Structures are given as structure tokens and as C-alpha cells.
Amino acid sequence: MAKEEYGAKSIAVLEGLEAVRKRPGMYIGSVSRKGLNHLVYEIVDNSVDEHLAGVCTEISVVLERDGSCTVTDNGRGIPVDMHAKGIPAARLVFTTLHAGGKFDDSAYKTSGGLHGVGSSVVNALSLYMDVEIMRDGQIHHDRYEKGIPVLALEHGLLPVIGKTKAHGTKVNFLPDPEIFERTDFKEDEIKSRLHETAYLNPNLKLHFEDRRREEPEIVDYFEPDGIIGFVKELNHNADTVHDVVYFKGESENITVECAFQYTTEFRENVLGFCNNIYNAEGGTHLTGFKSVFTQVINSYARELGILKDKDENFTGTDVRNGMTAVISIKHPAPRFEGQTKTKLDNADASKATSKVTGDEIVLYFDRNVEILKSVIGCAEKSAKIRKAEEKAKTNLLTKQKFSFDSNGKLANCESRDAQKCEIFIVEGDSAGGSAKMARNREFQAILPIRGKILNVEKATMDKVLANAEIKTMIYAFGCGFSEGYGNDFDITKLRYDKIIIMADADVDGAHISTLLLTLFYRFMPELIYEGHVYIAMPPLYKAQPAKGEEEYLYDDKALSQYRKRQKGAFTLQRYKGLGEMSAEQLWETTLDPERRRLRKVEIEDARMASEVTEMLMGSEVPPRRAFIYEHAGDAELDV
Ligand code: TTJ
């Protein structure tokens, strides 16, 4: 790159790239595998924008053998003409933080992501990035290394490397291993995200290819039924009460689309999207939808005489129990708030969803009274259960006030600095005993739990709350709990930065972990969303060579590597349970922050979360076990 082409601008660009490389977490959330996958989404979102502009019908994502990723679309191709600064527009897109104006006029710019950054951030965090733009009959090429352009411009323009009749943009990038903990993309999440994108964009074809394996995996996503198909899929294992109801409308320059269907399940699953991006923390579009839906159901219930004058209204949770819904809006200027910046904040989004829902749902219910009656039936059932549970809750939480310190089981830590504190939930009294001896009592608390705690899906709320282990946990964490009925959960009161599940690496251990995760996911989901829940990974083996140091091996792969490495004889001890380890061994392998292995439990994507709930809540055990191993296993490694 010749200096005069860049001039003063280059200084700003380089400073920008430097800032991104210095603090990548600020731009992509983290440098774990989750952050790594975000690179793909950032690039794909640009192509989805092009689809939203009505000029792109296909997007392809290929995970290449060499670890890079290629995203291709058949849009117009990024403009390549010279920009005011003397640099081709496309190069500015990839080197300027926040894309700088070019996309600003686009009504549906993706400012909906977790961090809303863009292609220049991906570029800065890639060892290299190759861009090919097909437009005006030519293929234009540009290349960057760690974000810096490496090709000389030709008369101020990008080099042309061929002719073509096609149009579109192709980007190939290799994440920088200096930045990321791991550079192997997590294919399941990418597929899930692409599938989600297909549901939200019924005219868009998405192609996925994983060429990293012997036999490449190829999946095509195309969902012409849109969010109706999405709701059907979310409910595919449940008993449904009626066909999916769908409506769409516009208000305040905002397009609102909703699909919902009731099931006989005891849960609510209402997902919000803004400009195709999942809003894990919900927001104004959901509050608008929910409040009008509650009002409408209550007034119909009175009109039909199901609610009498003396009866109180159904609550929102009564009305939504059993509901699966997708609310997808298109907003010209979305704003986000919340811990993870995934909560839609625009007041007009609430107004628009209320207006469209109010108009459309009444039209629908007037013509489909049977469906209306079945929805009200669900609300009646829920209200009954709620009343019983409210009674139980008052009895348990106020009348028999209970102190976890005096109950003798929790060995709390000395520090009250939540940032530093950890709580280990340990299966079994003997392992619990060792853990109490082994721990660093300054910042590590131990809570032993006996046997199998209640399966929260099967149990009703009063039983869950009556369970001693669950009560102890709720009190120990300090945040209360939530289950729709009165949200008492307050994450700012959390007493421990890390909640670490420590169970044996066997079937029973997996079951315990599953039950605990189900409990957290259902009653304290913020703990998971905000990354406080971990699974301890105790070693599976101890290898003791005839000569030399003993070594702990954490999985079978480590064992086979050890076998290759270890020339001489060695004895191998297989740990069947945590109880077999001495306190010292437990400290060395599982508790010591310097040496242990933890895996963070992460649930990011709506579909994933929903699948996980279904899996966790369902009655079959095998898929649940798979969840523990897969999700805990894929989650980021926190050594
Ligand atoms: C912008 O407005 C004029 C016509 O082209 C529009 C545009 O930039 N389209 C566009 C960008 N299509 N595809 C992209 C794109 C694709 C990938 C894979 C990556 C990036 C950063 C942008």
C-alpha cells in the first residue's frame, strides 16, 4: 500500500484496528469459541442486509479445510468505485470501524447484533481476509492481513482479476490464533443460526458446507413458510392445541409479524427478533405483544362469560402458559439495552406491536371462536395452578423462614466479594466432605447435595420449593428465583461469580448435572445467559509412569495422546467417582483455579435454547445426556 493513497486516513484506520486487536472482547463479546462464531455471523449479516434490500436470494457459508470461512452472496456486490477519501468504497467497508456512512441509509442495517460491529472488526481479527466482488462484468479483488490492506491500488481502484456475468460478494477469512482461544468454528451453532435466518427470511436460500471433515457435510436451508414454520418446528415434539396463528401488519413505519401456537406443555416460549436478530433479553416488541394479548383474552373471557364480574383478570403468565410464539419486527433504527445488549429499547416498537396485535388478533379470533376458546381454556388451567402455587409459595418462603447458615450443609467461603467467590455444588456427601477439606476457604464455598434432586420439569412449583437442596441453593445464591409468577429474581444480588457443578463423570453424574441445569435454566436463566454456570471437569485417569511424574488425563483423547508419548510402562488408574480422590488430589485436579478445567455453560441462540429446554424438560434421558456432553463439551474452556 503506497503511503500517499492512505494519508491521514490511514492513521485513523490503523488506530481503529489496533483498538480492536487490543480489546477484541469489546467488539465481539469474547475470544472464546462463541466470539469466534460471531465472526461468521457478522459477515453473514451483511449479506442478509442485502437480501432485505431485495437484491440477494442466496447466501453460502463454507467452513474450509484450512480453518478459514468463506461467505458468498449473490447480491449487487459491494461498491468498488473510488470514495471521497481516494480509497475504493469496498476497502473502506473492511478497514473503517462502524462501516462509516455507506450503509447508514439502509433502513435495515444490522445494528441488532450482540455488539453490532461489522466486517472491519472481523478483518482486524483475521490473519488474512480475501474479498472478491463481482459487479459490472468484472471480478475485483482485495486482500488484508490482520486488517491491513496488502494489495496496491491501480489508479485508485482495486485490481481486477477476471471477467464474470455474475454479481455478488465473496469473503474468505482465517481467524487469528493469536487472538482466539480456539480457531475451530462450532458448526452446530452456525447451522442453527442459518436455520433461524431461513425462518426469518422466507425467500432466502442458505447453503452450509463443512469441509473440515473427511466426508463434507452439506445442508441447505430454505423455509418458505417463514415464522409459521419456525413455530411449528419449535413445537414439533409437543402436543399442540390448535394450528399456528399468523398475522402481519405495519405501524409507525415498523413491520410486525407474529406467529403463535399453544401446546399442552407447562411453559411459555415467546421469542423476539428485531431485524432478523434474536433478542435474548426480549424488549419492547415483546411487552407490546404481551400486554395487548392479555387484555384481549381477558375481555373475550368476560364477553363469553368465562370470567364472571367477581373474578379477577387472568395474569399475563396465565394467558401465555403453553404458548410458543415468534414476534419478528423490522425497525429502521433499533436501540438495545440490557446486560448483553440484546433487549430492544425503542418505545415505538411497543406501540407498533400493540397496534398490529390488537387489530389483527381480534379479526382472527372473531372468525375462529373455537381457537379462542381453547386459548382461554389454557389460561383458566394456568390460573388455577397459579393460585395453588401462590399459596404454597407464601407458606414456604414467608412462614418457615429458613437460614442457610444454620442448616449446616453449605460450607461458605470467607470472602463476601462476589467477584471472587465460587460455589461448588458437589454430588454426594463423601465427595462433598473431601471438597470441603480441599478447597481454598477464602473464596470457595461447597454445597454438597445428596442423591438426585427433584426433576423440576416433572414437579410442580410447590414441590420444587419444598425440596431442601433447592431451597439451600436459592438462598445461597442470594438472588431469589423466578417462574413467571412474580419475577423475584435479582442477578445483581448473586453472591458467587462462578457456580460450578461438580459431578462424577458417569451416568448418574450426568443426570445430576442435567437436573441442576434444568433448574437453573427454568428458574434462574440469567445465571446461564450471563455466564455464571460452569461444569467442573475432573480427570478420568491418573497415569503413573515407572520413572517420572504422575499425570492427570482429562479425557480419552488425552489418554491416547499419552500412550503415544509415553515410551515406558505406566500404571493407569481410572477414577470412577470424585469420592475416590483424596482431598489433595481433588484440589490439584478440580478445585485449584490454576490447574483445573472448567467448562462454561452457554446458551446463546433462540433455537438452541429452545431445543435445549425441550431436551432438558422432556422425559427421555439419552438426549439429555447428549446435551450435557455436547454443550458442556463445546462450551468455552476456562483453564
Ligand atoms: C450497498 O449498496 C449498494 C449496492 O451494494 C450494497 C452492498 O454493499 N451489498 C453487499 C454487501 N452485498 N453483500 C455485501 C457483503 C457481503 C459479504 C459476504 C460481506 C460483507 C462485508 C458485505
XYZ file of C-alpha atoms and ligand atoms in Angstrom:
661
model
C 0.000 0.000 0.000
C 1.520 3.300 -1.065
C 1.544 5.881 1.683
C 0.027 8.755 -0.284
C -3.067 6.702 -1.029
C -3.890 6.469 2.599
C -2.501 9.622 4.137
C -4.074 10.928 7.317
C -6.899 8.475 6.945
C -4.520 5.564 7.408
C -3.572 6.693 10.870
C -7.187 6.612 11.995
C -7.640 3.214 10.328
C -4.583 1.713 11.966
C -5.592 3.115 15.339
C -9.016 1.594 14.866
C -7.609 -1.829 14.021
C -5.221 -1.640 16.931
C -8.054 -0.888 19.322
C -9.949 -3.929 18.044
C -6.946 -6.234 18.320
C -6.090 -4.931 21.771
C -9.550 -5.410 23.218
C -11.322 -7.892 20.960
C -13.843 -8.699 23.670
C -15.234 -5.176 23.482
C -16.157 -5.750 19.859
C -17.155 -9.409 19.661
C -18.049 -10.210 23.262
C -15.311 -12.722 23.953
C -12.363 -14.522 22.410
C -13.859 -17.910 23.212
C -15.470 -20.102 20.598
C -18.607 -18.047 20.990
C -16.714 -14.929 19.896
C -15.162 -16.922 17.091
C -18.554 -17.886 15.722
C -19.597 -14.252 15.924
C -17.123 -13.509 13.153
C -19.182 -15.654 10.801
C -22.448 -14.031 11.854
C -21.030 -10.540 11.408
C -20.152 -11.322 7.801
C -23.347 -13.231 7.036
C -25.456 -10.391 8.454
C -24.125 -8.116 5.712
C -25.435 -10.486 3.083
C -28.753 -10.785 4.908
C -28.987 -6.987 4.778
C -28.510 -7.218 1.058
C -31.378 -9.726 0.958
C -33.540 -7.359 2.993
C -32.789 -4.708 0.387
C -34.400 -7.117 -2.077
C -31.347 -7.896 -4.182
C -29.877 -11.135 -2.835
C -31.521 -14.571 -2.845
C -28.731 -16.931 -1.842
C -26.025 -16.989 0.776
C -23.429 -19.686 1.186
C -21.267 -20.368 4.223
C -18.365 -22.779 3.860
C -16.085 -23.894 6.671
C -12.915 -24.666 4.749
C -10.408 -27.427 5.400
C -7.702 -24.905 6.276
C -9.834 -23.466 9.097
C -10.972 -20.407 7.190
C -14.563 -19.496 6.394
C -15.999 -18.372 3.072
C -19.228 -16.390 2.841
C -20.676 -15.743 -0.602
C -23.835 -13.967 -1.691
C -25.474 -13.132 -4.996
C -26.251 -9.515 -4.119
C -25.173 -6.435 -6.020
C -21.611 -6.644 -4.800
C -20.090 -4.039 -2.514
C -19.458 -0.835 -4.491
C -15.854 -0.603 -5.669
C -15.779 2.949 -7.001
C -13.413 5.473 -5.531
C -14.664 7.132 -2.419
C -14.090 10.777 -1.488
C -11.017 9.800 0.527
C -9.314 8.358 -2.543
C -9.911 4.788 -1.432
C -12.303 2.307 -3.042
C -15.592 2.121 -1.144
C -15.195 -1.622 -0.537
C -11.810 -1.150 1.103
C -13.314 1.457 3.413
C -16.005 -1.029 4.427
C -13.362 -3.509 5.552
C -10.958 -1.069 7.185
C -13.144 1.529 8.865
C -14.738 0.848 12.221
C -18.545 1.046 12.090
C -18.551 0.930 8.286
C -18.717 4.715 8.210
C -21.772 6.052 6.497
C -22.005 3.861 3.472
C -24.641 1.622 4.968
C -26.179 4.276 7.119
C -29.036 4.980 4.749
C -30.010 1.324 4.665
C -33.290 1.032 6.531
C -32.483 -2.395 7.911
C -28.894 -2.091 8.789
C -27.902 -4.830 11.192
C -27.467 -2.898 14.331
C -29.276 -5.671 16.082
C -26.431 -7.980 16.970
C -24.913 -8.511 20.339
C -22.318 -5.937 19.574
C -23.280 -4.633 16.157
C -19.784 -4.211 14.858
C -19.165 -5.343 11.336
C -16.796 -6.533 8.756
C -13.841 -4.307 9.738
C -13.734 -5.973 13.139
C -13.728 -9.435 11.566
C -10.975 -8.219 9.265
C -8.868 -6.869 12.120
C -9.123 -10.207 13.929
C -8.245 -12.354 10.906
C -4.809 -13.500 9.899
C -5.943 -12.766 6.380
C -9.112 -11.835 4.554
C -9.654 -12.185 0.809
C -12.519 -10.339 -0.822
C -13.876 -10.851 -4.317
C -16.565 -8.553 -5.609
C -18.425 -9.434 -8.758
C -20.100 -6.478 -10.399
C -20.213 -4.652 -13.732
C -18.873 -7.752 -15.505
C -15.644 -7.870 -13.505
C -14.155 -9.613 -10.506
C -12.470 -7.125 -8.172
C -10.031 -8.406 -5.576
C -8.762 -7.104 -2.260
C -6.729 -8.716 0.482
C -5.898 -7.799 4.077
C -3.591 -9.220 6.715
C -4.609 -8.559 10.312
C -6.846 -5.881 8.846
C -4.201 -4.068 6.817
C -4.630 -3.883 3.015
C -1.746 -5.594 1.216
C -2.621 -5.025 -2.442
C -1.533 -1.944 -4.394
C -4.373 0.017 -5.929
C -4.429 0.526 -9.670
C -5.344 4.132 -10.468
C -7.057 4.274 -7.126
C -9.102 1.142 -7.834
C -8.989 -2.490 -6.718
C -7.153 -4.908 -9.017
C -9.428 -6.737 -11.460
C -8.687 -10.463 -11.608
C -11.217 -11.656 -14.159
C -14.467 -11.234 -16.009
C -17.861 -12.534 -14.924
C -21.534 -12.253 -15.691
C -22.373 -12.970 -12.063
C -22.779 -10.428 -9.306
C -22.201 -10.729 -5.600
C -19.641 -10.661 -2.821
C -17.318 -13.371 -1.555
C -15.300 -13.080 1.621
C -12.786 -15.650 2.848
C -11.147 -15.123 6.246
C -8.971 -17.034 8.691
C -9.358 -16.105 12.368
C -6.087 -15.129 14.019
C -4.949 -17.784 16.535
C -3.119 -15.056 18.455
C -6.497 -13.562 19.292
C -8.765 -16.566 19.801
C -8.517 -19.336 22.354
C -9.661 -21.776 19.718
C -9.988 -21.249 15.987
C -12.270 -24.140 15.079
C -15.749 -22.854 14.363
C -18.623 -24.559 16.174
C -20.679 -25.902 13.300
C -23.860 -26.765 15.209
C -24.361 -23.189 16.282
C -23.642 -21.832 12.820
C -26.149 -24.249 11.321
C -28.713 -23.337 13.930
C -28.226 -19.650 13.264
C -28.510 -20.149 9.497
C -31.686 -22.164 10.000
C -33.079 -19.380 12.154
C -32.178 -16.879 9.428
C -34.023 -19.040 6.895
C -37.193 -18.991 9.019
C -36.995 -15.240 9.402
C -36.405 -14.693 5.670
C -38.794 -16.999 3.812
C -37.410 -16.131 0.368
C -33.772 -16.616 1.221
C -31.776 -19.781 0.477
C -28.878 -20.529 2.763
C -26.245 -23.089 1.939
C -23.908 -24.572 4.547
C -20.869 -26.705 3.967
C -18.407 -28.098 6.465
C -15.365 -29.244 4.520
C -13.234 -29.793 7.571
C -14.294 -33.386 7.901
C -13.429 -36.398 5.804
C -16.943 -36.511 4.394
C -18.046 -32.874 3.938
C -21.388 -32.026 5.489
C -23.763 -30.080 3.269
C -27.057 -28.594 4.448
C -29.418 -26.263 2.621
C -31.901 -24.142 4.494
C -34.987 -22.741 2.830
C -38.157 -22.128 4.853
C -40.860 -20.670 2.607
C -43.401 -20.852 5.477
C -41.332 -18.335 7.431
C -42.079 -17.870 11.117
C -45.112 -20.168 10.837
C -42.638 -22.938 10.063
C -40.440 -21.699 12.886
C -43.241 -22.075 15.443
C -44.145 -25.491 14.031
C -40.583 -26.606 14.410
C -40.297 -25.269 17.943
C -43.398 -27.298 18.804
C -42.600 -30.384 16.777
C -42.373 -32.633 19.811
C -45.233 -31.170 21.813
C -48.977 -31.800 21.839
C -50.438 -28.762 20.139
C -53.842 -27.270 20.924
C -54.552 -25.628 17.530
C -52.953 -24.714 14.197
C -50.380 -21.924 14.091
C -51.978 -18.474 14.066
C -50.193 -15.874 11.960
C -50.604 -12.172 11.333
C -48.612 -9.311 9.933
C -49.052 -5.558 9.801
C -47.361 -2.208 9.758
C -47.482 0.756 12.091
C -45.140 3.640 12.863
C -43.000 2.613 9.884
C -42.333 -0.693 11.650
C -43.306 -4.058 10.175
C -44.651 -6.520 12.734
C -45.033 -10.246 12.141
C -46.301 -12.742 14.718
C -46.943 -16.464 14.777
C -48.131 -18.431 17.783
C -49.453 -21.817 18.801
C -50.436 -23.283 22.162
C -49.224 -26.632 23.423
C -50.213 -28.637 26.466
C -46.738 -28.082 27.943
C -46.345 -26.162 31.137
C -44.184 -23.402 29.748
C -44.062 -20.188 27.775
C -41.703 -19.746 24.855
C -42.058 -16.297 23.302
C -39.120 -15.293 21.132
C -38.452 -11.772 19.900
C -36.471 -10.756 16.834
C -35.619 -7.340 15.520
C -34.223 -7.039 12.008
C -33.644 -10.784 11.990
C -31.641 -10.835 15.151
C -32.714 -12.759 18.214
C -33.264 -10.630 21.320
C -32.343 -12.951 24.164
C -33.410 -10.373 26.737
C -36.660 -9.542 24.950
C -37.698 -5.915 24.935
C -40.385 -3.502 23.856
C -41.721 -5.585 20.940
C -42.474 -8.398 23.378
C -44.000 -6.180 26.041
C -46.264 -4.621 23.390
C -47.393 -8.009 22.153
C -47.833 -9.498 25.602
C -49.821 -6.693 27.177
C -52.308 -6.444 24.315
C -52.650 -10.208 24.098
C -53.506 -10.361 27.819
C -56.048 -7.537 27.518
C -57.712 -9.115 24.502
C -58.020 -12.550 26.123
C -59.445 -11.049 29.321
C -62.060 -9.020 27.502
C -63.119 -12.014 25.391
C -63.247 -14.171 28.536
C -65.666 -11.678 30.105
C -67.686 -11.305 26.937
C -68.097 -15.088 26.747
C -68.953 -15.282 30.450
C -65.958 -17.450 31.260
C -64.770 -14.775 33.675
C -67.597 -13.524 35.917
C -67.875 -9.987 37.335
C -66.399 -11.040 40.656
C -63.464 -12.918 39.055
C -60.150 -11.206 38.744
C -58.421 -10.992 35.372
C -56.054 -13.631 34.114
C -52.460 -12.552 34.563
C -50.124 -12.315 31.596
C -48.400 -15.528 32.627
C -51.731 -17.331 32.917
C -52.524 -16.296 29.385
C -49.168 -17.285 27.949
C -48.710 -20.607 29.672
C -48.315 -23.173 26.903
C -47.737 -20.526 24.262
C -44.970 -20.738 21.693
C -44.623 -17.521 19.724
C -42.264 -15.740 17.405
C -42.516 -11.963 17.161
C -40.377 -10.549 14.400
C -40.227 -6.849 13.680
C -38.344 -4.714 11.190
C -37.297 -1.408 12.682
C -35.413 1.375 10.870
C -33.353 2.427 13.894
C -33.282 -0.143 16.670
C -31.645 0.563 20.022
C -30.615 -2.045 22.544
C -30.022 -2.150 26.255
C -29.503 -4.753 28.966
C -26.579 -6.770 30.233
C -25.814 -8.309 26.857
C -27.297 -5.513 24.727
C -29.960 -7.830 23.405
C -33.023 -6.103 24.829
C -34.930 -3.931 22.358
C -35.454 -0.494 23.835
C -37.477 1.564 21.312
C -40.810 2.780 22.675
C -42.317 2.919 19.172
C -41.699 -0.826 18.795
C -44.070 -1.417 21.694
C -46.660 0.915 20.190
C -46.419 -0.730 16.786
C -46.652 -4.323 18.085
C -49.595 -3.380 20.317
C -51.434 -1.721 17.450
C -50.869 -4.534 14.949
C -51.579 -7.283 17.511
C -54.719 -5.517 18.783
C -56.130 -5.086 15.267
C -55.183 -8.432 13.792
C -55.810 -10.788 16.683
C -59.361 -9.528 17.164
C -60.066 -10.011 13.465
C -58.722 -13.535 13.778
C -60.492 -14.560 16.998
C -63.830 -13.163 15.772
C -63.617 -15.608 12.885
C -62.110 -18.509 14.838
C -64.023 -18.724 18.102
C -63.066 -22.368 18.702
C -59.382 -21.481 18.774
C -60.147 -18.523 21.029
C -61.964 -20.829 23.442
C -59.096 -23.298 23.546
C -56.641 -20.463 24.278
C -58.867 -19.232 27.105
C -59.052 -22.822 28.334
C -55.258 -22.864 28.668
C -55.391 -19.612 30.639
C -58.040 -20.985 33.011
C -55.972 -24.064 33.735
C -52.886 -21.977 34.389
C -54.719 -19.570 36.681
C -55.875 -22.487 38.810
C -52.373 -23.848 39.168
C -51.029 -20.381 39.887
C -53.431 -19.854 42.751
C -52.459 -23.166 44.328
C -48.802 -22.362 43.933
C -49.075 -18.846 45.287
C -50.434 -20.367 48.455
C -47.605 -22.857 48.602
C -45.033 -20.157 47.969
C -46.325 -17.946 50.783
C -46.252 -20.874 53.168
C -42.765 -21.923 52.257
C -40.967 -18.681 51.841
C -42.515 -16.467 54.480
C -43.850 -18.723 57.186
C -40.965 -21.112 57.583
C -38.195 -18.607 57.125
C -35.026 -20.578 56.922
C -31.408 -19.700 57.196
C -28.863 -21.497 55.117
C -26.066 -20.807 57.554
C -27.709 -22.773 60.294
C -28.610 -25.714 58.169
C -25.055 -26.926 58.337
C -24.596 -28.206 54.849
C -23.243 -25.225 52.997
C -19.593 -24.595 53.772
C -19.469 -20.963 52.813
C -16.352 -19.033 51.917
C -14.903 -16.209 53.975
C -14.865 -13.513 51.326
C -18.046 -11.573 50.644
C -16.656 -10.180 47.396
C -18.948 -11.813 44.873
C -16.492 -11.149 42.050
C -14.018 -13.523 43.662
C -16.312 -16.135 45.129
C -17.172 -19.526 43.735
C -19.656 -22.119 44.858
C -19.179 -25.784 44.049
C -22.276 -27.910 44.013
C -20.952 -31.335 44.756
C -22.756 -34.607 44.332
C -22.566 -36.948 47.278
C -21.586 -36.496 50.914
C -18.180 -38.139 50.639
C -17.034 -36.038 47.699
C -18.591 -33.069 49.455
C -16.527 -33.830 52.547
C -13.282 -34.059 50.550
C -14.132 -30.885 48.706
C -14.684 -29.053 51.988
C -11.225 -30.098 53.143
C -9.569 -29.451 49.815
C -10.977 -26.040 48.989
C -9.479 -22.620 49.482
C -11.950 -21.425 52.090
C -11.122 -17.809 51.358
C -13.196 -17.757 48.175
C -14.568 -21.270 47.561
C -17.873 -22.421 49.013
C -19.010 -26.037 48.915
C -22.606 -27.183 48.820
C -22.945 -30.963 48.882
C -26.168 -32.320 47.519
C -27.485 -35.750 48.173
C -28.774 -38.161 45.592
C -30.961 -36.884 42.886
C -32.676 -33.601 43.361
C -36.149 -33.251 42.023
C -36.643 -33.213 38.323
C -38.040 -29.722 38.084
C -39.915 -30.377 34.902
C -41.963 -33.128 36.408
C -42.534 -31.432 39.724
C -44.842 -28.542 40.324
C -43.578 -25.369 41.864
C -44.635 -26.084 45.439
C -42.724 -29.359 45.396
C -39.684 -27.735 43.859
C -39.636 -25.106 46.554
C -40.157 -27.639 49.297
C -37.021 -29.508 48.276
C -34.305 -28.853 50.847
C -31.441 -28.880 48.365
C -33.142 -26.439 46.053
C -34.039 -24.138 48.910
C -30.461 -24.132 50.107
C -29.226 -23.315 46.633
C -31.668 -20.469 46.130
C -30.720 -18.934 49.445
C -27.020 -19.471 48.909
C -27.020 -17.749 45.514
C -28.875 -14.837 47.070
C -30.898 -13.760 44.010
C -34.259 -15.365 44.709
C -35.858 -17.172 41.816
C -38.365 -16.553 39.115
C -41.035 -18.614 37.486
C -43.229 -16.214 35.647
C -45.434 -15.603 38.643
C -43.868 -12.526 40.118
C -40.313 -12.213 38.966
C -38.338 -12.141 42.192
C -35.005 -12.924 40.626
C -32.287 -10.283 41.008
C -28.957 -11.199 39.489
C -27.203 -8.197 40.999
C -27.530 -9.929 44.373
C -25.627 -13.008 43.208
C -23.058 -13.952 45.851
C -20.777 -16.013 43.625
C -19.254 -15.185 40.286
C -18.968 -18.858 39.412
C -21.462 -21.587 40.159
C -19.640 -24.809 39.472
C -21.396 -28.121 39.139
C -19.150 -30.944 40.223
C -20.436 -34.404 39.481
C -18.964 -37.771 38.618
C -18.163 -38.441 35.000
C -20.726 -41.234 34.834
C -24.387 -41.594 34.001
C -25.601 -40.599 37.439
C -23.306 -37.598 37.437
C -24.611 -36.546 34.040
C -28.134 -36.892 35.349
C -27.412 -34.688 38.351
C -25.808 -32.062 36.112
C -28.813 -32.171 33.834
C -31.232 -31.684 36.681
C -29.246 -28.760 38.023
C -29.030 -27.145 34.607
C -32.751 -27.660 34.133
C -33.367 -25.982 37.446
C -31.146 -23.022 36.556
C -32.447 -22.769 33.047
C -36.029 -22.769 34.144
C -35.937 -20.708 37.317
C -32.754 -18.666 37.043
C -31.950 -18.412 33.346
C -29.921 -15.227 33.762
C -27.316 -17.279 35.583
C -26.690 -19.115 32.332
C -27.181 -16.193 29.973
C -24.686 -14.154 31.921
C -22.137 -16.904 32.045
C -22.074 -17.779 35.746
C -22.653 -21.508 35.406
C -19.764 -23.918 34.896
C -19.207 -27.626 34.897
C -16.098 -28.922 36.622
C -14.144 -31.392 34.554
C -12.426 -33.828 36.900
C -9.797 -36.062 35.307
C -10.808 -39.508 34.088
C -7.398 -41.103 34.665
C -4.171 -40.819 36.546
C -1.133 -42.198 34.759
C 1.906 -43.072 36.849
C 4.995 -43.948 34.808
C 7.752 -46.145 36.285
C 10.025 -43.129 36.058
C 8.830 -39.589 36.204
C 5.867 -37.521 37.286
C 2.313 -38.727 37.530
C -0.090 -37.067 35.146
C -3.832 -36.493 35.232
C -5.682 -37.180 31.990
C -8.987 -35.442 31.470
C -10.439 -37.386 28.569
C -9.879 -40.356 26.301
C -8.152 -38.233 23.720
C -5.635 -37.154 26.329
C -5.144 -40.809 27.222
C -4.428 -41.895 23.658
C -2.027 -38.983 23.251
C -0.349 -40.010 26.481
C 0.010 -43.585 25.247
C 1.783 -42.339 22.141
C 4.028 -40.017 24.096
C 4.859 -42.382 26.930
C 7.507 -44.849 25.827
C 7.972 -46.806 29.073
C 5.476 -48.708 31.191
C 2.952 -46.888 33.342
C 0.084 -47.760 35.603
C -3.253 -46.288 34.825
C -5.870 -45.511 37.442
C -9.341 -44.829 36.243
C -11.385 -42.570 38.515
C -14.887 -43.857 38.859
C -16.012 -41.036 41.051
C -14.937 -37.904 42.815
C -15.183 -39.825 46.061
C -12.096 -41.871 45.098
C -9.849 -38.849 45.176
C -8.066 -37.643 48.262
C -8.654 -34.060 49.286
C -5.236 -33.166 47.932
C -5.912 -34.782 44.578
C -9.273 -33.073 44.392
C -7.606 -29.730 44.958
C -4.921 -30.361 42.347
C -7.230 -31.611 39.655
C -10.594 -29.994 40.101
C -10.569 -27.072 42.528
C -7.312 -25.198 42.011
C -8.072 -22.326 39.603
C -4.528 -22.631 38.244
C -4.831 -26.250 37.188
C -8.453 -27.291 36.966
C -10.573 -27.441 33.849
C -13.962 -25.778 33.820
C -16.435 -25.559 31.045
C -18.795 -22.666 30.858
C -22.395 -23.481 30.054
C -23.555 -21.218 27.259
C -26.869 -20.953 25.522
C -26.945 -18.201 23.013
C -29.232 -18.791 20.164
C -33.023 -18.938 20.461
C -33.414 -22.205 18.648
C -30.628 -23.782 20.624
C -32.119 -22.563 23.858
C -35.468 -23.908 22.869
C -34.105 -27.258 21.786
C -32.190 -27.436 24.985
C -35.268 -26.707 27.055
C -37.179 -29.320 25.209
C -34.407 -31.800 25.659
C -33.936 -30.975 29.288
C -37.612 -30.900 30.012
C -38.510 -33.948 28.027
C -38.780 -37.335 29.601
C -36.201 -39.243 27.599
C -32.859 -39.498 29.256
C -30.497 -40.267 26.352
C -30.800 -36.933 24.528
C -30.306 -35.128 27.801
C -27.104 -36.887 28.413
C -26.013 -35.895 24.943
C -26.784 -32.312 25.864
C -24.517 -32.357 28.851
C -21.652 -33.821 26.964
C -22.092 -31.827 23.801
C -22.885 -28.444 25.197
C -20.688 -28.590 28.196
C -18.016 -30.061 25.961
C -18.254 -27.458 23.263
C -18.514 -24.577 25.622
C -15.505 -22.464 26.180
C -12.624 -23.871 28.036
C -11.699 -21.913 31.072
C -8.431 -23.403 32.182
C -24.637 -1.465 -0.774
O -25.412 -0.558 -1.557
C -25.099 -0.514 -2.967
C -25.104 -1.884 -3.548
O -24.370 -2.819 -2.744
C -24.697 -2.832 -1.382
C -23.765 -3.766 -0.694
O -22.773 -3.381 -0.141
N -24.124 -5.043 -0.776
C -23.495 -6.078 -0.215
C -22.547 -6.154 0.767
N -23.782 -7.311 -0.587
N -23.031 -8.159 0.078
C -22.287 -7.480 0.917
C -21.361 -8.107 1.792
C -21.186 -9.488 1.688
C -20.284 -10.130 2.474
C -20.113 -11.599 2.378
C -19.543 -9.407 3.399
C -19.709 -8.022 3.501
C -18.917 -7.268 4.495
C -20.632 -7.396 2.711
